[in-house]
Amino acid sequence: MGSFQGADVDDDEYAKLVRRMNTPRVFIENDTCDNATVIRVGSVKKHGILLEVVQFLADLNLVITKAYISSDGSWFMNVFNVTDRDGNKLWNKEIISYIQESIETDDCSIPSVRSSVGVMPSKEYTSIELTGTDRPGLLSEVCAVLRDLNCNVVKAEVWTHNTRAAAVVHVTDETTGHAFEDARKLSMIEEFLCNVMQGDSSSKGAKMAVSLGQTHTERRLHQMMLDDRDYEQIGKAHCEENKSRPQVAIMDYSDKGYTVVILKSKDRPKLLFDTLCTLTDMRYVVFHGTVNTGNNEAYQEYYIRHVDGHPMSSEAERSRVIQCLEAAIERRASEGLELELQTEDRVGLLSEITRIFREHGLCIRRAEISTKGGRAVDTFYVSEISGNSVDAKTIDSIRKQIGEMSLRVKKNYQSHKPLNETNTARFLFSNFFKGCSLQSFQLVRSFS
């Protein structure tokens, strides 16, 4: 069994030289697949390289419908079938050229493993990271504090899962329009936000950090929630009879020294990215794998080892990985009603909107906040605090207060269709090969 030492030597000069001499090779074509563009990426094997490529494709809002992952010695070969968000192939030559050049020149690279928690200097905004116990009105309270401290929110993303909440918020100084530079003001912001996140004394410890740098927001949110152990006691936060929950199974492949991880869940954008974030941050290396989607469901199968070259060795380790992967899939799973706000941006807008939601008894499950060309473009996933479906009269009242032309209902996720298979042993193999070509099967399993 070969040990994977990439994570240990990834940043030394020799490793950097090897990567410069062996830049990734990319081939993109539209001929072999009827309904997707095929992207083939070959590269020197290093820890996190698969996540780097998947993150790059996800940031371009591309949907990965199938993926085949294989490694031979020190070389990785990844094949992705992708479409745009509307399910169309990629025909724009400029986009195709941009993808190829970015991957081949390592422009899509991200810092390895936990170093991605670090920051790159930014004078445009101050980045605030928050974790704590979720409760109704929490985002409204945070926004009110930021408004009172003359912080203008220009971008933010908020996730909640299993009674925990995490947020990455980009703010500017209202007086300058740029990042905060006054250390005393930053200290004040930290103190006030810590008090809000802490809540009552019975709440699990809150964390807050301020930086003048740039991070990959979604990658960072996964790391924050993993560090916050949002995966713990997950069964108590979800009804065990909820068939829409992801199904994860782990098996030994002792003949080849791998651990096999199999996941089945509802399909959605960025699902592969979310899974690989957690495996990478838990320091596992994917050597072979396949991803297949269809009929609103996704199947993922990975042959992995720890970075020390060994497969999983204990039941406790397997149980923890299962819980963490379930959490990774569920953090971004859409719940409740999806509302989209588009209006002229102004200082205090977010505070006003979240206050209105709170006053109408709505709980924000997830939020994506952004500003584009002087306009606020925000998406909120909301439900009633009681957990019941949001009443249509409530939405009508909110729209009248905010502006019917500014706020609209995009989708309703309040009713969930369960997964077809509920028996773990059956789902492992029963539906996987439907729709998969023999060539794909041979590619993934050629190592065995």
Short mmCIF file of C-alpha atoms in Angstrom, two decimals:
data_model
loop_
_atom_site.label_atom_id
_atom_site.label_comp_id
_atom_site.label_asym_id
_atom_site.label_seq_id
_atom_site.Cartn_x
_atom_site.Cartn_y
_atom_site.Cartn_z
CA MET A 1 0.00 0.00 0.00
CA GLY A 2 1.50 3.31 -1.07
CA SER A 3 1.37 6.09 1.45
CA PHE A 4 0.04 9.46 0.30
CA GLN A 5 2.52 12.04 1.54
CA GLY A 6 1.25 14.99 -0.53
CA ALA A 7 -0.23 16.82 2.43
CA ASP A 8 3.09 16.82 4.28
CA VAL A 9 5.36 17.95 1.46
CA ASP A 10 2.83 19.96 -0.49
CA ASP A 11 4.41 23.30 0.29
CA ASP A 12 8.11 22.48 0.02
CA GLU A 13 10.13 23.78 -2.91
CA TYR A 14 10.59 20.38 -4.56
CA ALA A 15 6.84 19.76 -4.65
CA LYS A 16 6.29 23.21 -6.14
CA LEU A 17 8.91 22.49 -8.82
CA VAL A 18 7.26 19.18 -9.70
CA ARG A 19 3.89 20.87 -10.08
CA ARG A 20 5.34 23.61 -12.28
CA MET A 21 6.92 20.95 -14.52
CA ASN A 22 3.69 18.93 -14.66
CA THR A 23 0.85 21.41 -15.00
CA PRO A 24 -2.65 19.96 -15.37
CA ARG A 25 -3.78 18.88 -18.80
CA VAL A 26 -7.34 19.72 -19.80
CA PHE A 27 -9.44 18.47 -22.72
CA ILE A 28 -12.99 19.78 -23.26
CA GLU A 29 -15.35 18.43 -25.90
CA ASN A 30 -19.04 18.16 -26.82
CA ASP A 31 -18.99 15.10 -29.07
CA THR A 32 -19.05 12.00 -26.84
CA CYS A 33 -22.03 12.88 -24.63
CA ASP A 34 -25.45 13.87 -25.93
CA ASN A 35 -26.55 15.99 -22.99
CA ALA A 36 -23.39 17.33 -21.34
CA THR A 37 -19.98 18.83 -22.05
CA VAL A 38 -17.15 16.49 -21.07
CA ILE A 39 -14.15 17.95 -19.24
CA ARG A 40 -11.11 15.70 -18.75
CA VAL A 41 -8.44 16.84 -16.32
CA GLY A 42 -5.14 15.04 -15.82
CA SER A 43 -2.76 16.26 -13.13
CA VAL A 44 -0.02 15.32 -10.71
CA LYS A 45 -1.59 13.80 -7.61
CA LYS A 46 -1.63 16.09 -4.58
CA HIS A 47 -3.97 16.38 -1.65
CA GLY A 48 -6.88 18.65 -2.52
CA ILE A 49 -6.38 18.80 -6.30
CA LEU A 50 -9.77 17.19 -6.93
CA LEU A 51 -11.49 19.72 -4.69
CA GLU A 52 -9.68 22.59 -6.41
CA VAL A 53 -11.12 21.64 -9.80
CA VAL A 54 -14.61 20.92 -8.48
CA GLN A 55 -14.63 24.22 -6.56
CA PHE A 56 -13.59 26.09 -9.70
CA LEU A 57 -16.40 24.51 -11.74
CA ALA A 58 -18.93 25.16 -8.96
CA ASP A 59 -17.91 28.83 -8.77
CA LEU A 60 -18.75 29.09 -12.48
CA ASN A 61 -22.27 27.81 -11.65
CA LEU A 62 -21.70 24.67 -13.68
CA VAL A 63 -23.65 21.54 -12.76
CA ILE A 64 -21.70 18.27 -12.60
CA THR A 65 -24.06 15.51 -13.73
CA LYS A 66 -21.48 12.73 -13.73
CA ALA A 67 -17.88 12.37 -12.63
CA TYR A 68 -15.25 9.64 -12.87
CA ILE A 69 -12.14 9.80 -10.72
CA SER A 70 -9.12 7.55 -11.06
CA SER A 71 -5.44 7.63 -10.12
CA ASP A 72 -2.46 5.73 -11.43
CA GLY A 73 0.72 6.10 -9.41
CA SER A 74 1.37 9.82 -9.06
CA TRP A 75 -1.16 10.89 -11.72
CA PHE A 76 -4.84 11.76 -11.34
CA MET A 77 -7.40 11.55 -14.16
CA ASN A 78 -10.77 13.21 -13.53
CA VAL A 79 -13.67 13.26 -16.00
CA PHE A 80 -16.63 15.58 -15.46
CA ASN A 81 -19.88 15.77 -17.41
CA VAL A 82 -21.14 19.33 -16.93
CA THR A 83 -23.97 21.60 -18.01
CA ASP A 84 -25.00 25.14 -17.20
CA ARG A 85 -27.78 25.78 -14.66
CA ASP A 86 -30.37 25.42 -17.45
CA GLY A 87 -29.12 21.94 -18.39
CA ASN A 88 -27.41 23.03 -21.60
CA LYS A 89 -23.99 22.10 -22.95
CA LEU A 90 -21.21 24.68 -22.98
CA TRP A 91 -20.85 26.09 -26.47
CA ASN A 92 -19.34 29.50 -25.79
CA LYS A 93 -15.73 29.28 -26.96
CA GLU A 94 -14.60 32.03 -24.59
CA ILE A 95 -15.96 30.16 -21.57
CA ILE A 96 -14.43 26.87 -22.72
CA SER A 97 -11.08 28.59 -23.27
CA TYR A 98 -11.28 30.25 -19.84
CA ILE A 99 -11.93 26.93 -18.10
CA GLN A 100 -9.06 25.23 -19.90
CA GLU A 101 -6.55 28.01 -19.35
CA SER A 102 -7.49 28.53 -15.69
CA ILE A 103 -7.06 24.87 -14.77
CA GLU A 104 -3.91 24.37 -16.82
CA THR A 105 -2.22 27.46 -15.40
CA ASP A 106 -3.26 26.62 -11.81
CA ASP A 107 -5.37 29.80 -11.59
CA CYS A 108 -8.11 27.71 -10.02
CA SER A 109 -5.84 26.58 -7.17
CA ILE A 110 -6.90 27.01 -3.58
CA PRO A 111 -4.63 26.83 -0.52
CA SER A 112 -4.19 23.25 0.65
CA VAL A 113 -6.26 21.72 3.45
CA ARG A 114 -6.53 24.00 6.49
CA SER A 115 -4.39 26.77 5.08
CA SER A 116 -7.50 27.81 3.15
CA VAL A 117 -8.71 29.14 6.46
CA GLY A 118 -6.07 31.82 6.09
CA VAL A 119 -6.71 35.07 4.31
CA MET A 120 -5.41 37.14 1.44
CA PRO A 121 -5.19 40.90 2.10
CA SER A 122 -8.17 42.96 1.00
CA LYS A 123 -8.68 46.71 1.32
CA GLU A 124 -12.17 46.48 -0.11
CA TYR A 125 -13.95 44.99 2.88
CA THR A 126 -13.58 43.44 6.32
CA SER A 127 -14.54 39.78 6.63
CA ILE A 128 -16.42 38.69 9.76
CA GLU A 129 -16.86 35.02 10.66
CA LEU A 130 -19.55 33.99 13.15
CA THR A 131 -20.60 30.66 14.67
CA GLY A 132 -23.03 29.99 17.47
CA THR A 133 -26.34 28.48 18.51
CA ASP A 134 -29.14 29.15 16.04
CA ARG A 135 -32.28 30.83 17.33
CA PRO A 136 -35.19 32.81 15.84
CA GLY A 137 -34.21 36.36 14.96
CA LEU A 138 -30.45 35.79 15.25
CA LEU A 139 -29.61 37.22 11.83
CA SER A 140 -31.86 40.20 12.53
CA GLU A 141 -29.98 40.91 15.76
CA VAL A 142 -26.59 40.62 14.03
CA CYS A 143 -27.69 43.00 11.25
CA ALA A 144 -29.02 45.52 13.77
CA VAL A 145 -25.68 45.57 15.61
CA LEU A 146 -23.76 46.02 12.36
CA ARG A 147 -26.03 48.89 11.36
CA ASP A 148 -25.56 50.61 14.74
CA LEU A 149 -21.77 50.26 14.35
CA ASN A 150 -21.86 51.90 10.89
CA CYS A 151 -21.06 48.66 9.10
CA ASN A 152 -22.47 48.29 5.59
CA VAL A 153 -23.04 44.64 4.60
CA VAL A 154 -21.94 44.18 0.98
CA LYS A 155 -21.97 40.39 0.89
CA ALA A 156 -22.84 37.58 3.28
CA GLU A 157 -23.72 33.92 3.42
CA VAL A 158 -25.51 32.30 6.34
CA TRP A 159 -26.02 28.58 6.99
CA THR A 160 -27.92 26.86 9.77
CA HIS A 161 -27.88 23.17 10.60
CA ASN A 162 -28.69 21.00 13.60
CA THR A 163 -29.29 23.98 15.95
CA ARG A 164 -25.99 25.61 14.87
CA ALA A 165 -25.47 28.74 12.76
CA ALA A 166 -22.47 30.00 10.80
CA ALA A 167 -22.00 33.14 8.74
CA VAL A 168 -19.32 34.87 6.70
CA VAL A 169 -20.14 38.57 6.37
CA HIS A 170 -18.25 41.14 4.29
CA VAL A 171 -18.69 44.68 5.58
CA THR A 172 -17.31 48.11 4.76
CA ASP A 173 -16.92 51.22 6.86
CA GLU A 174 -19.95 53.38 6.12
CA THR A 175 -17.81 56.54 6.25
CA THR A 176 -15.05 55.39 3.87
CA GLY A 177 -16.68 52.64 1.80
CA HIS A 178 -13.65 50.41 2.40
CA ALA A 179 -12.38 47.91 4.96
CA PHE A 180 -12.09 48.95 8.59
CA GLU A 181 -8.56 49.90 9.61
CA ASP A 182 -9.13 51.23 13.14
CA ALA A 183 -8.13 48.49 15.60
CA ARG A 184 -10.35 49.94 18.32
CA LYS A 185 -13.39 49.89 16.03
CA LEU A 186 -12.65 46.30 15.05
CA SER A 187 -12.38 45.35 18.72
CA MET A 188 -15.73 47.00 19.40
CA ILE A 189 -17.37 45.13 16.51
CA GLU A 190 -15.99 41.86 17.83
CA GLU A 191 -17.20 42.53 21.38
CA PHE A 192 -20.76 43.43 20.38
CA LEU A 193 -21.15 40.56 17.92
CA CYS A 194 -19.79 38.04 20.42
CA ASN A 195 -22.46 39.14 22.88
CA VAL A 196 -25.18 38.67 20.25
CA MET A 197 -23.91 35.24 19.16
CA GLN A 198 -23.52 34.05 22.74
CA GLY A 199 -27.19 34.59 23.54
CA ASP A 200 -28.23 33.21 26.91
CA SER A 201 -25.73 31.54 29.21
CA SER A 202 -27.01 28.07 28.32
CA SER A 203 -25.98 28.42 24.68
CA LYS A 204 -23.06 26.44 23.33
CA GLY A 205 -19.97 28.61 22.95
CA ALA A 206 -20.02 31.20 20.18
CA LYS A 207 -17.01 32.14 18.05
CA MET A 208 -16.25 35.30 16.14
CA ALA A 209 -13.28 36.38 14.03
CA VAL A 210 -12.47 39.51 12.04
CA SER A 211 -9.99 39.68 9.18
CA LEU A 212 -8.99 42.12 6.46
CA GLY A 213 -8.72 39.38 3.89
CA GLN A 214 -10.40 37.17 1.35
CA THR A 215 -11.49 33.57 1.79
CA HIS A 216 -13.62 31.22 -0.26
CA THR A 217 -16.90 31.73 1.58
CA GLU A 218 -18.56 28.35 1.04
CA ARG A 219 -15.37 26.41 1.74
CA ARG A 220 -14.90 28.42 4.91
CA LEU A 221 -18.48 27.82 6.06
CA HIS A 222 -17.96 24.07 5.77
CA GLN A 223 -14.79 24.33 7.85
CA MET A 224 -16.45 26.53 10.46
CA MET A 225 -19.41 24.20 10.92
CA LEU A 226 -17.18 21.12 10.98
CA ASP A 227 -15.03 22.74 13.66
CA ASP A 228 -18.22 23.68 15.50
CA ARG A 229 -19.21 19.99 15.44
CA ASP A 230 -22.62 20.60 13.94
CA TYR A 231 -22.71 16.91 13.03
CA GLU A 232 -23.01 15.78 16.66
CA GLN A 233 -26.27 14.26 17.89
CA ILE A 234 -27.63 14.74 14.43
CA GLY A 235 -30.22 12.02 14.95
CA LYS A 236 -31.90 14.00 17.71
CA ALA A 237 -32.34 17.02 15.50
CA HIS A 238 -33.98 15.06 12.70
CA CYS A 239 -36.81 12.61 12.70
CA GLU A 240 -35.41 9.17 11.97
CA GLU A 241 -38.36 8.46 9.69
CA ASN A 242 -37.42 11.34 7.38
CA LYS A 243 -36.69 9.41 4.19
CA SER A 244 -35.41 12.52 2.40
CA ARG A 245 -32.23 12.52 4.50
CA PRO A 246 -28.96 11.48 2.81
CA GLN A 247 -27.94 7.85 3.15
CA VAL A 248 -24.26 7.09 3.78
CA ALA A 249 -22.59 3.69 4.01
CA ILE A 250 -18.94 2.79 4.59
CA MET A 251 -17.31 -0.54 3.75
CA ASP A 252 -13.81 -2.00 3.77
CA TYR A 253 -12.04 -2.97 0.56
CA SER A 254 -9.22 -4.76 2.30
CA ASP A 255 -7.80 -6.39 -0.85
CA LYS A 256 -6.70 -2.99 -2.14
CA GLY A 257 -6.36 -1.19 1.17
CA TYR A 258 -9.24 1.25 0.56
CA THR A 259 -12.27 2.35 2.48
CA VAL A 260 -15.36 2.59 0.26
CA VAL A 261 -17.74 5.47 0.97
CA ILE A 262 -21.14 5.42 -0.73
CA LEU A 263 -23.65 8.24 -0.56
CA LYS A 264 -27.16 8.57 -1.91
CA SER A 265 -29.12 11.79 -1.59
CA LYS A 266 -31.31 14.22 -3.44
CA ASP A 267 -29.42 15.91 -6.22
CA ARG A 268 -28.76 19.65 -6.11
CA PRO A 269 -26.13 22.15 -7.30
CA LYS A 270 -22.71 21.99 -5.61
CA LEU A 271 -23.42 18.63 -3.97
CA LEU A 272 -20.09 17.16 -5.10
CA PHE A 273 -18.24 20.23 -3.83
CA ASP A 274 -19.89 19.94 -0.40
CA THR A 275 -18.95 16.26 -0.08
CA LEU A 276 -15.35 16.74 -1.16
CA CYS A 277 -14.89 19.73 1.17
CA THR A 278 -15.59 17.52 4.17
CA LEU A 279 -13.50 14.56 3.00
CA THR A 280 -10.57 16.89 2.29
CA ASP A 281 -10.83 18.77 5.58
CA MET A 282 -11.01 15.46 7.44
CA ARG A 283 -7.73 14.62 5.66
CA TYR A 284 -8.95 11.82 3.43
CA VAL A 285 -7.71 11.32 -0.13
CA VAL A 286 -10.01 10.15 -2.92
CA PHE A 287 -8.12 7.72 -5.15
CA HIS A 288 -11.01 6.48 -7.27
CA GLY A 289 -14.67 7.34 -7.49
CA THR A 290 -17.78 7.91 -9.51
CA VAL A 291 -20.71 10.29 -9.32
CA ASN A 292 -23.99 9.72 -11.12
CA THR A 293 -27.14 11.85 -11.06
CA GLY A 294 -30.62 11.44 -12.47
CA ASN A 295 -34.29 11.64 -11.52
CA ASN A 296 -33.45 14.26 -8.90
CA GLU A 297 -31.17 11.84 -7.05
CA ALA A 298 -27.39 11.57 -6.76
CA TYR A 299 -25.13 8.60 -6.17
CA GLN A 300 -21.52 9.07 -5.05
CA GLU A 301 -18.96 6.30 -4.53
CA TYR A 302 -15.40 6.94 -3.37
CA TYR A 303 -12.38 4.74 -2.66
CA ILE A 304 -10.40 6.63 -0.06
CA ARG A 305 -7.51 6.48 2.40
CA HIS A 306 -6.36 8.80 5.11
CA VAL A 307 -3.42 11.04 4.15
CA ASP A 308 -1.19 8.66 6.14
CA GLY A 309 -1.96 6.00 3.52
CA HIS A 310 -4.23 3.84 5.68
CA PRO A 311 -7.95 3.07 5.39
CA MET A 312 -10.37 3.65 8.24
CA SER A 313 -9.50 1.43 11.17
CA SER A 314 -12.27 1.71 13.74
CA GLU A 315 -16.04 1.79 14.02
CA ALA A 316 -15.83 5.14 15.82
CA GLU A 317 -13.98 6.66 12.85
CA ARG A 318 -16.55 5.28 10.41
CA SER A 319 -19.41 6.62 12.49
CA ARG A 320 -17.86 10.09 12.66
CA VAL A 321 -17.27 10.21 8.90
CA ILE A 322 -20.86 9.16 8.23
CA GLN A 323 -22.18 11.91 10.50
CA CYS A 324 -19.88 14.53 8.97
CA LEU A 325 -20.87 13.62 5.41
CA GLU A 326 -24.57 13.71 6.30
CA ALA A 327 -24.04 17.16 7.78
CA ALA A 328 -22.08 18.36 4.73
CA ILE A 329 -24.97 17.45 2.44
CA GLU A 330 -27.66 18.86 4.71
CA ARG A 331 -26.08 22.25 5.44
CA ARG A 332 -26.94 23.58 2.02
CA ALA A 333 -30.12 21.55 1.51
CA SER A 334 -32.96 23.94 0.79
CA GLU A 335 -35.69 24.18 3.40
CA GLY A 336 -38.88 26.16 3.48
CA LEU A 337 -39.72 28.99 1.12
CA GLU A 338 -37.12 30.56 -1.18
CA LEU A 339 -37.56 34.32 -1.39
CA GLU A 340 -35.58 36.61 -3.70
CA LEU A 341 -35.13 40.30 -2.96
CA GLN A 342 -33.96 42.73 -5.63
CA THR A 343 -34.00 46.42 -4.82
CA GLU A 344 -31.79 49.49 -4.64
CA ASP A 345 -29.10 48.95 -2.03
CA ARG A 346 -28.82 51.25 0.95
CA VAL A 347 -27.23 51.25 4.38
CA GLY A 348 -29.39 49.37 6.87
CA LEU A 349 -31.45 47.54 4.21
CA LEU A 350 -30.53 44.06 5.45
CA SER A 351 -31.32 45.02 9.03
CA GLU A 352 -34.76 46.24 7.94
CA ILE A 353 -35.57 43.16 5.87
CA THR A 354 -34.54 40.65 8.54
CA ARG A 355 -36.51 42.61 11.16
CA ILE A 356 -39.64 42.35 9.02
CA PHE A 357 -39.16 38.60 8.66
CA ARG A 358 -38.74 38.26 12.42
CA GLU A 359 -41.82 40.34 13.19
CA HIS A 360 -43.87 38.05 10.95
CA GLY A 361 -42.68 34.96 12.81
CA LEU A 362 -40.32 33.68 10.12
CA CYS A 363 -37.01 31.92 10.74
CA ILE A 364 -34.17 32.31 8.22
CA ARG A 365 -32.66 28.89 7.50
CA ARG A 366 -30.14 30.04 4.93
CA ALA A 367 -29.30 33.32 3.22
CA GLU A 368 -27.15 34.59 0.36
CA ILE A 369 -26.57 38.36 0.39
CA SER A 370 -24.88 40.30 -2.41
CA THR A 371 -24.79 43.70 -4.08
CA LYS A 372 -24.43 44.18 -7.81
CA GLY A 373 -24.23 47.56 -9.48
CA GLY A 374 -25.74 49.40 -6.56
CA ARG A 375 -28.59 46.91 -6.19
CA ALA A 376 -29.17 44.36 -3.45
CA VAL A 377 -29.67 40.82 -4.75
CA ASP A 378 -30.53 38.61 -1.78
CA THR A 379 -31.95 35.11 -1.41
CA PHE A 380 -33.56 33.89 1.81
CA TYR A 381 -34.80 30.42 2.72
CA VAL A 382 -37.45 30.89 5.41
CA SER A 383 -39.91 28.86 7.45
CA GLU A 384 -42.19 29.56 10.37
CA ILE A 385 -40.54 29.37 13.79
CA SER A 386 -42.92 26.54 14.66
CA GLY A 387 -41.64 24.54 11.71
CA ASN A 388 -44.94 24.71 9.86
CA SER A 389 -45.30 25.83 6.26
CA VAL A 390 -45.32 29.58 5.69
CA ASP A 391 -48.84 30.87 5.23
CA ALA A 392 -49.57 32.64 1.96
CA LYS A 393 -51.17 35.54 3.82
CA THR A 394 -47.91 36.07 5.73
CA ILE A 395 -45.95 36.34 2.49
CA ASP A 396 -48.52 38.76 1.02
CA SER A 397 -48.21 40.96 4.10
CA ILE A 398 -44.41 40.94 3.91
CA ARG A 399 -44.42 41.77 0.20
CA LYS A 400 -46.74 44.71 0.77
CA GLN A 401 -44.42 46.02 3.48
CA ILE A 402 -41.18 45.53 1.52
CA GLY A 403 -42.53 46.11 -1.98
CA GLU A 404 -44.33 43.61 -4.18
CA MET A 405 -41.99 44.32 -7.08
CA SER A 406 -38.91 43.87 -4.88
CA LEU A 407 -39.69 40.55 -3.17
CA ARG A 408 -40.85 37.43 -4.96
CA VAL A 409 -41.28 33.75 -4.15
CA LYS A 410 -38.91 31.65 -6.24
CA LYS A 411 -39.46 28.08 -5.00
CA ASN A 412 -41.29 26.21 -2.29
CA TYR A 413 -39.28 23.46 -0.60
CA GLN A 414 -41.79 22.95 2.20
CA SER A 415 -42.92 19.51 1.03
CA HIS A 416 -40.25 16.87 0.62
CA LYS A 417 -40.44 13.81 -1.57
CA PRO A 418 -38.61 10.93 0.10
CA LEU A 419 -35.82 8.99 -1.53
CA ASN A 420 -36.95 5.86 -3.32
CA GLU A 421 -34.70 3.47 -1.42
CA THR A 422 -34.80 3.27 2.37
CA ASN A 423 -32.89 0.07 2.94
CA THR A 424 -29.16 0.84 3.12
CA ALA A 425 -28.02 -2.54 1.86
CA ARG A 426 -30.32 -2.30 -1.16
CA PHE A 427 -29.42 1.21 -2.24
CA LEU A 428 -25.70 0.46 -2.35
CA PHE A 429 -25.93 -1.34 -5.67
CA SER A 430 -29.53 -1.57 -6.90
CA ASN A 431 -29.76 1.62 -8.96
CA PHE A 432 -26.18 2.67 -9.58
CA PHE A 433 -25.54 1.04 -12.93
CA LYS A 434 -28.78 2.25 -14.46
CA GLY A 435 -27.75 4.91 -16.93
CA CYS A 436 -24.00 4.34 -16.48
CA SER A 437 -22.08 3.25 -19.54
CA LEU A 438 -19.85 0.18 -19.60
CA GLN A 439 -16.94 2.46 -20.41
CA SER A 440 -17.55 4.47 -17.25
CA PHE A 441 -17.75 1.30 -15.19
CA GLN A 442 -14.43 0.06 -16.58
CA LEU A 443 -12.76 3.43 -16.02
CA VAL A 444 -13.64 3.60 -12.35
CA ARG A 445 -12.88 -0.02 -11.57
CA SER A 446 -9.86 -0.59 -13.79
CA PHE A 447 -7.61 -0.45 -10.71
CA SER A 448 -9.23 -3.50 -9.16
#
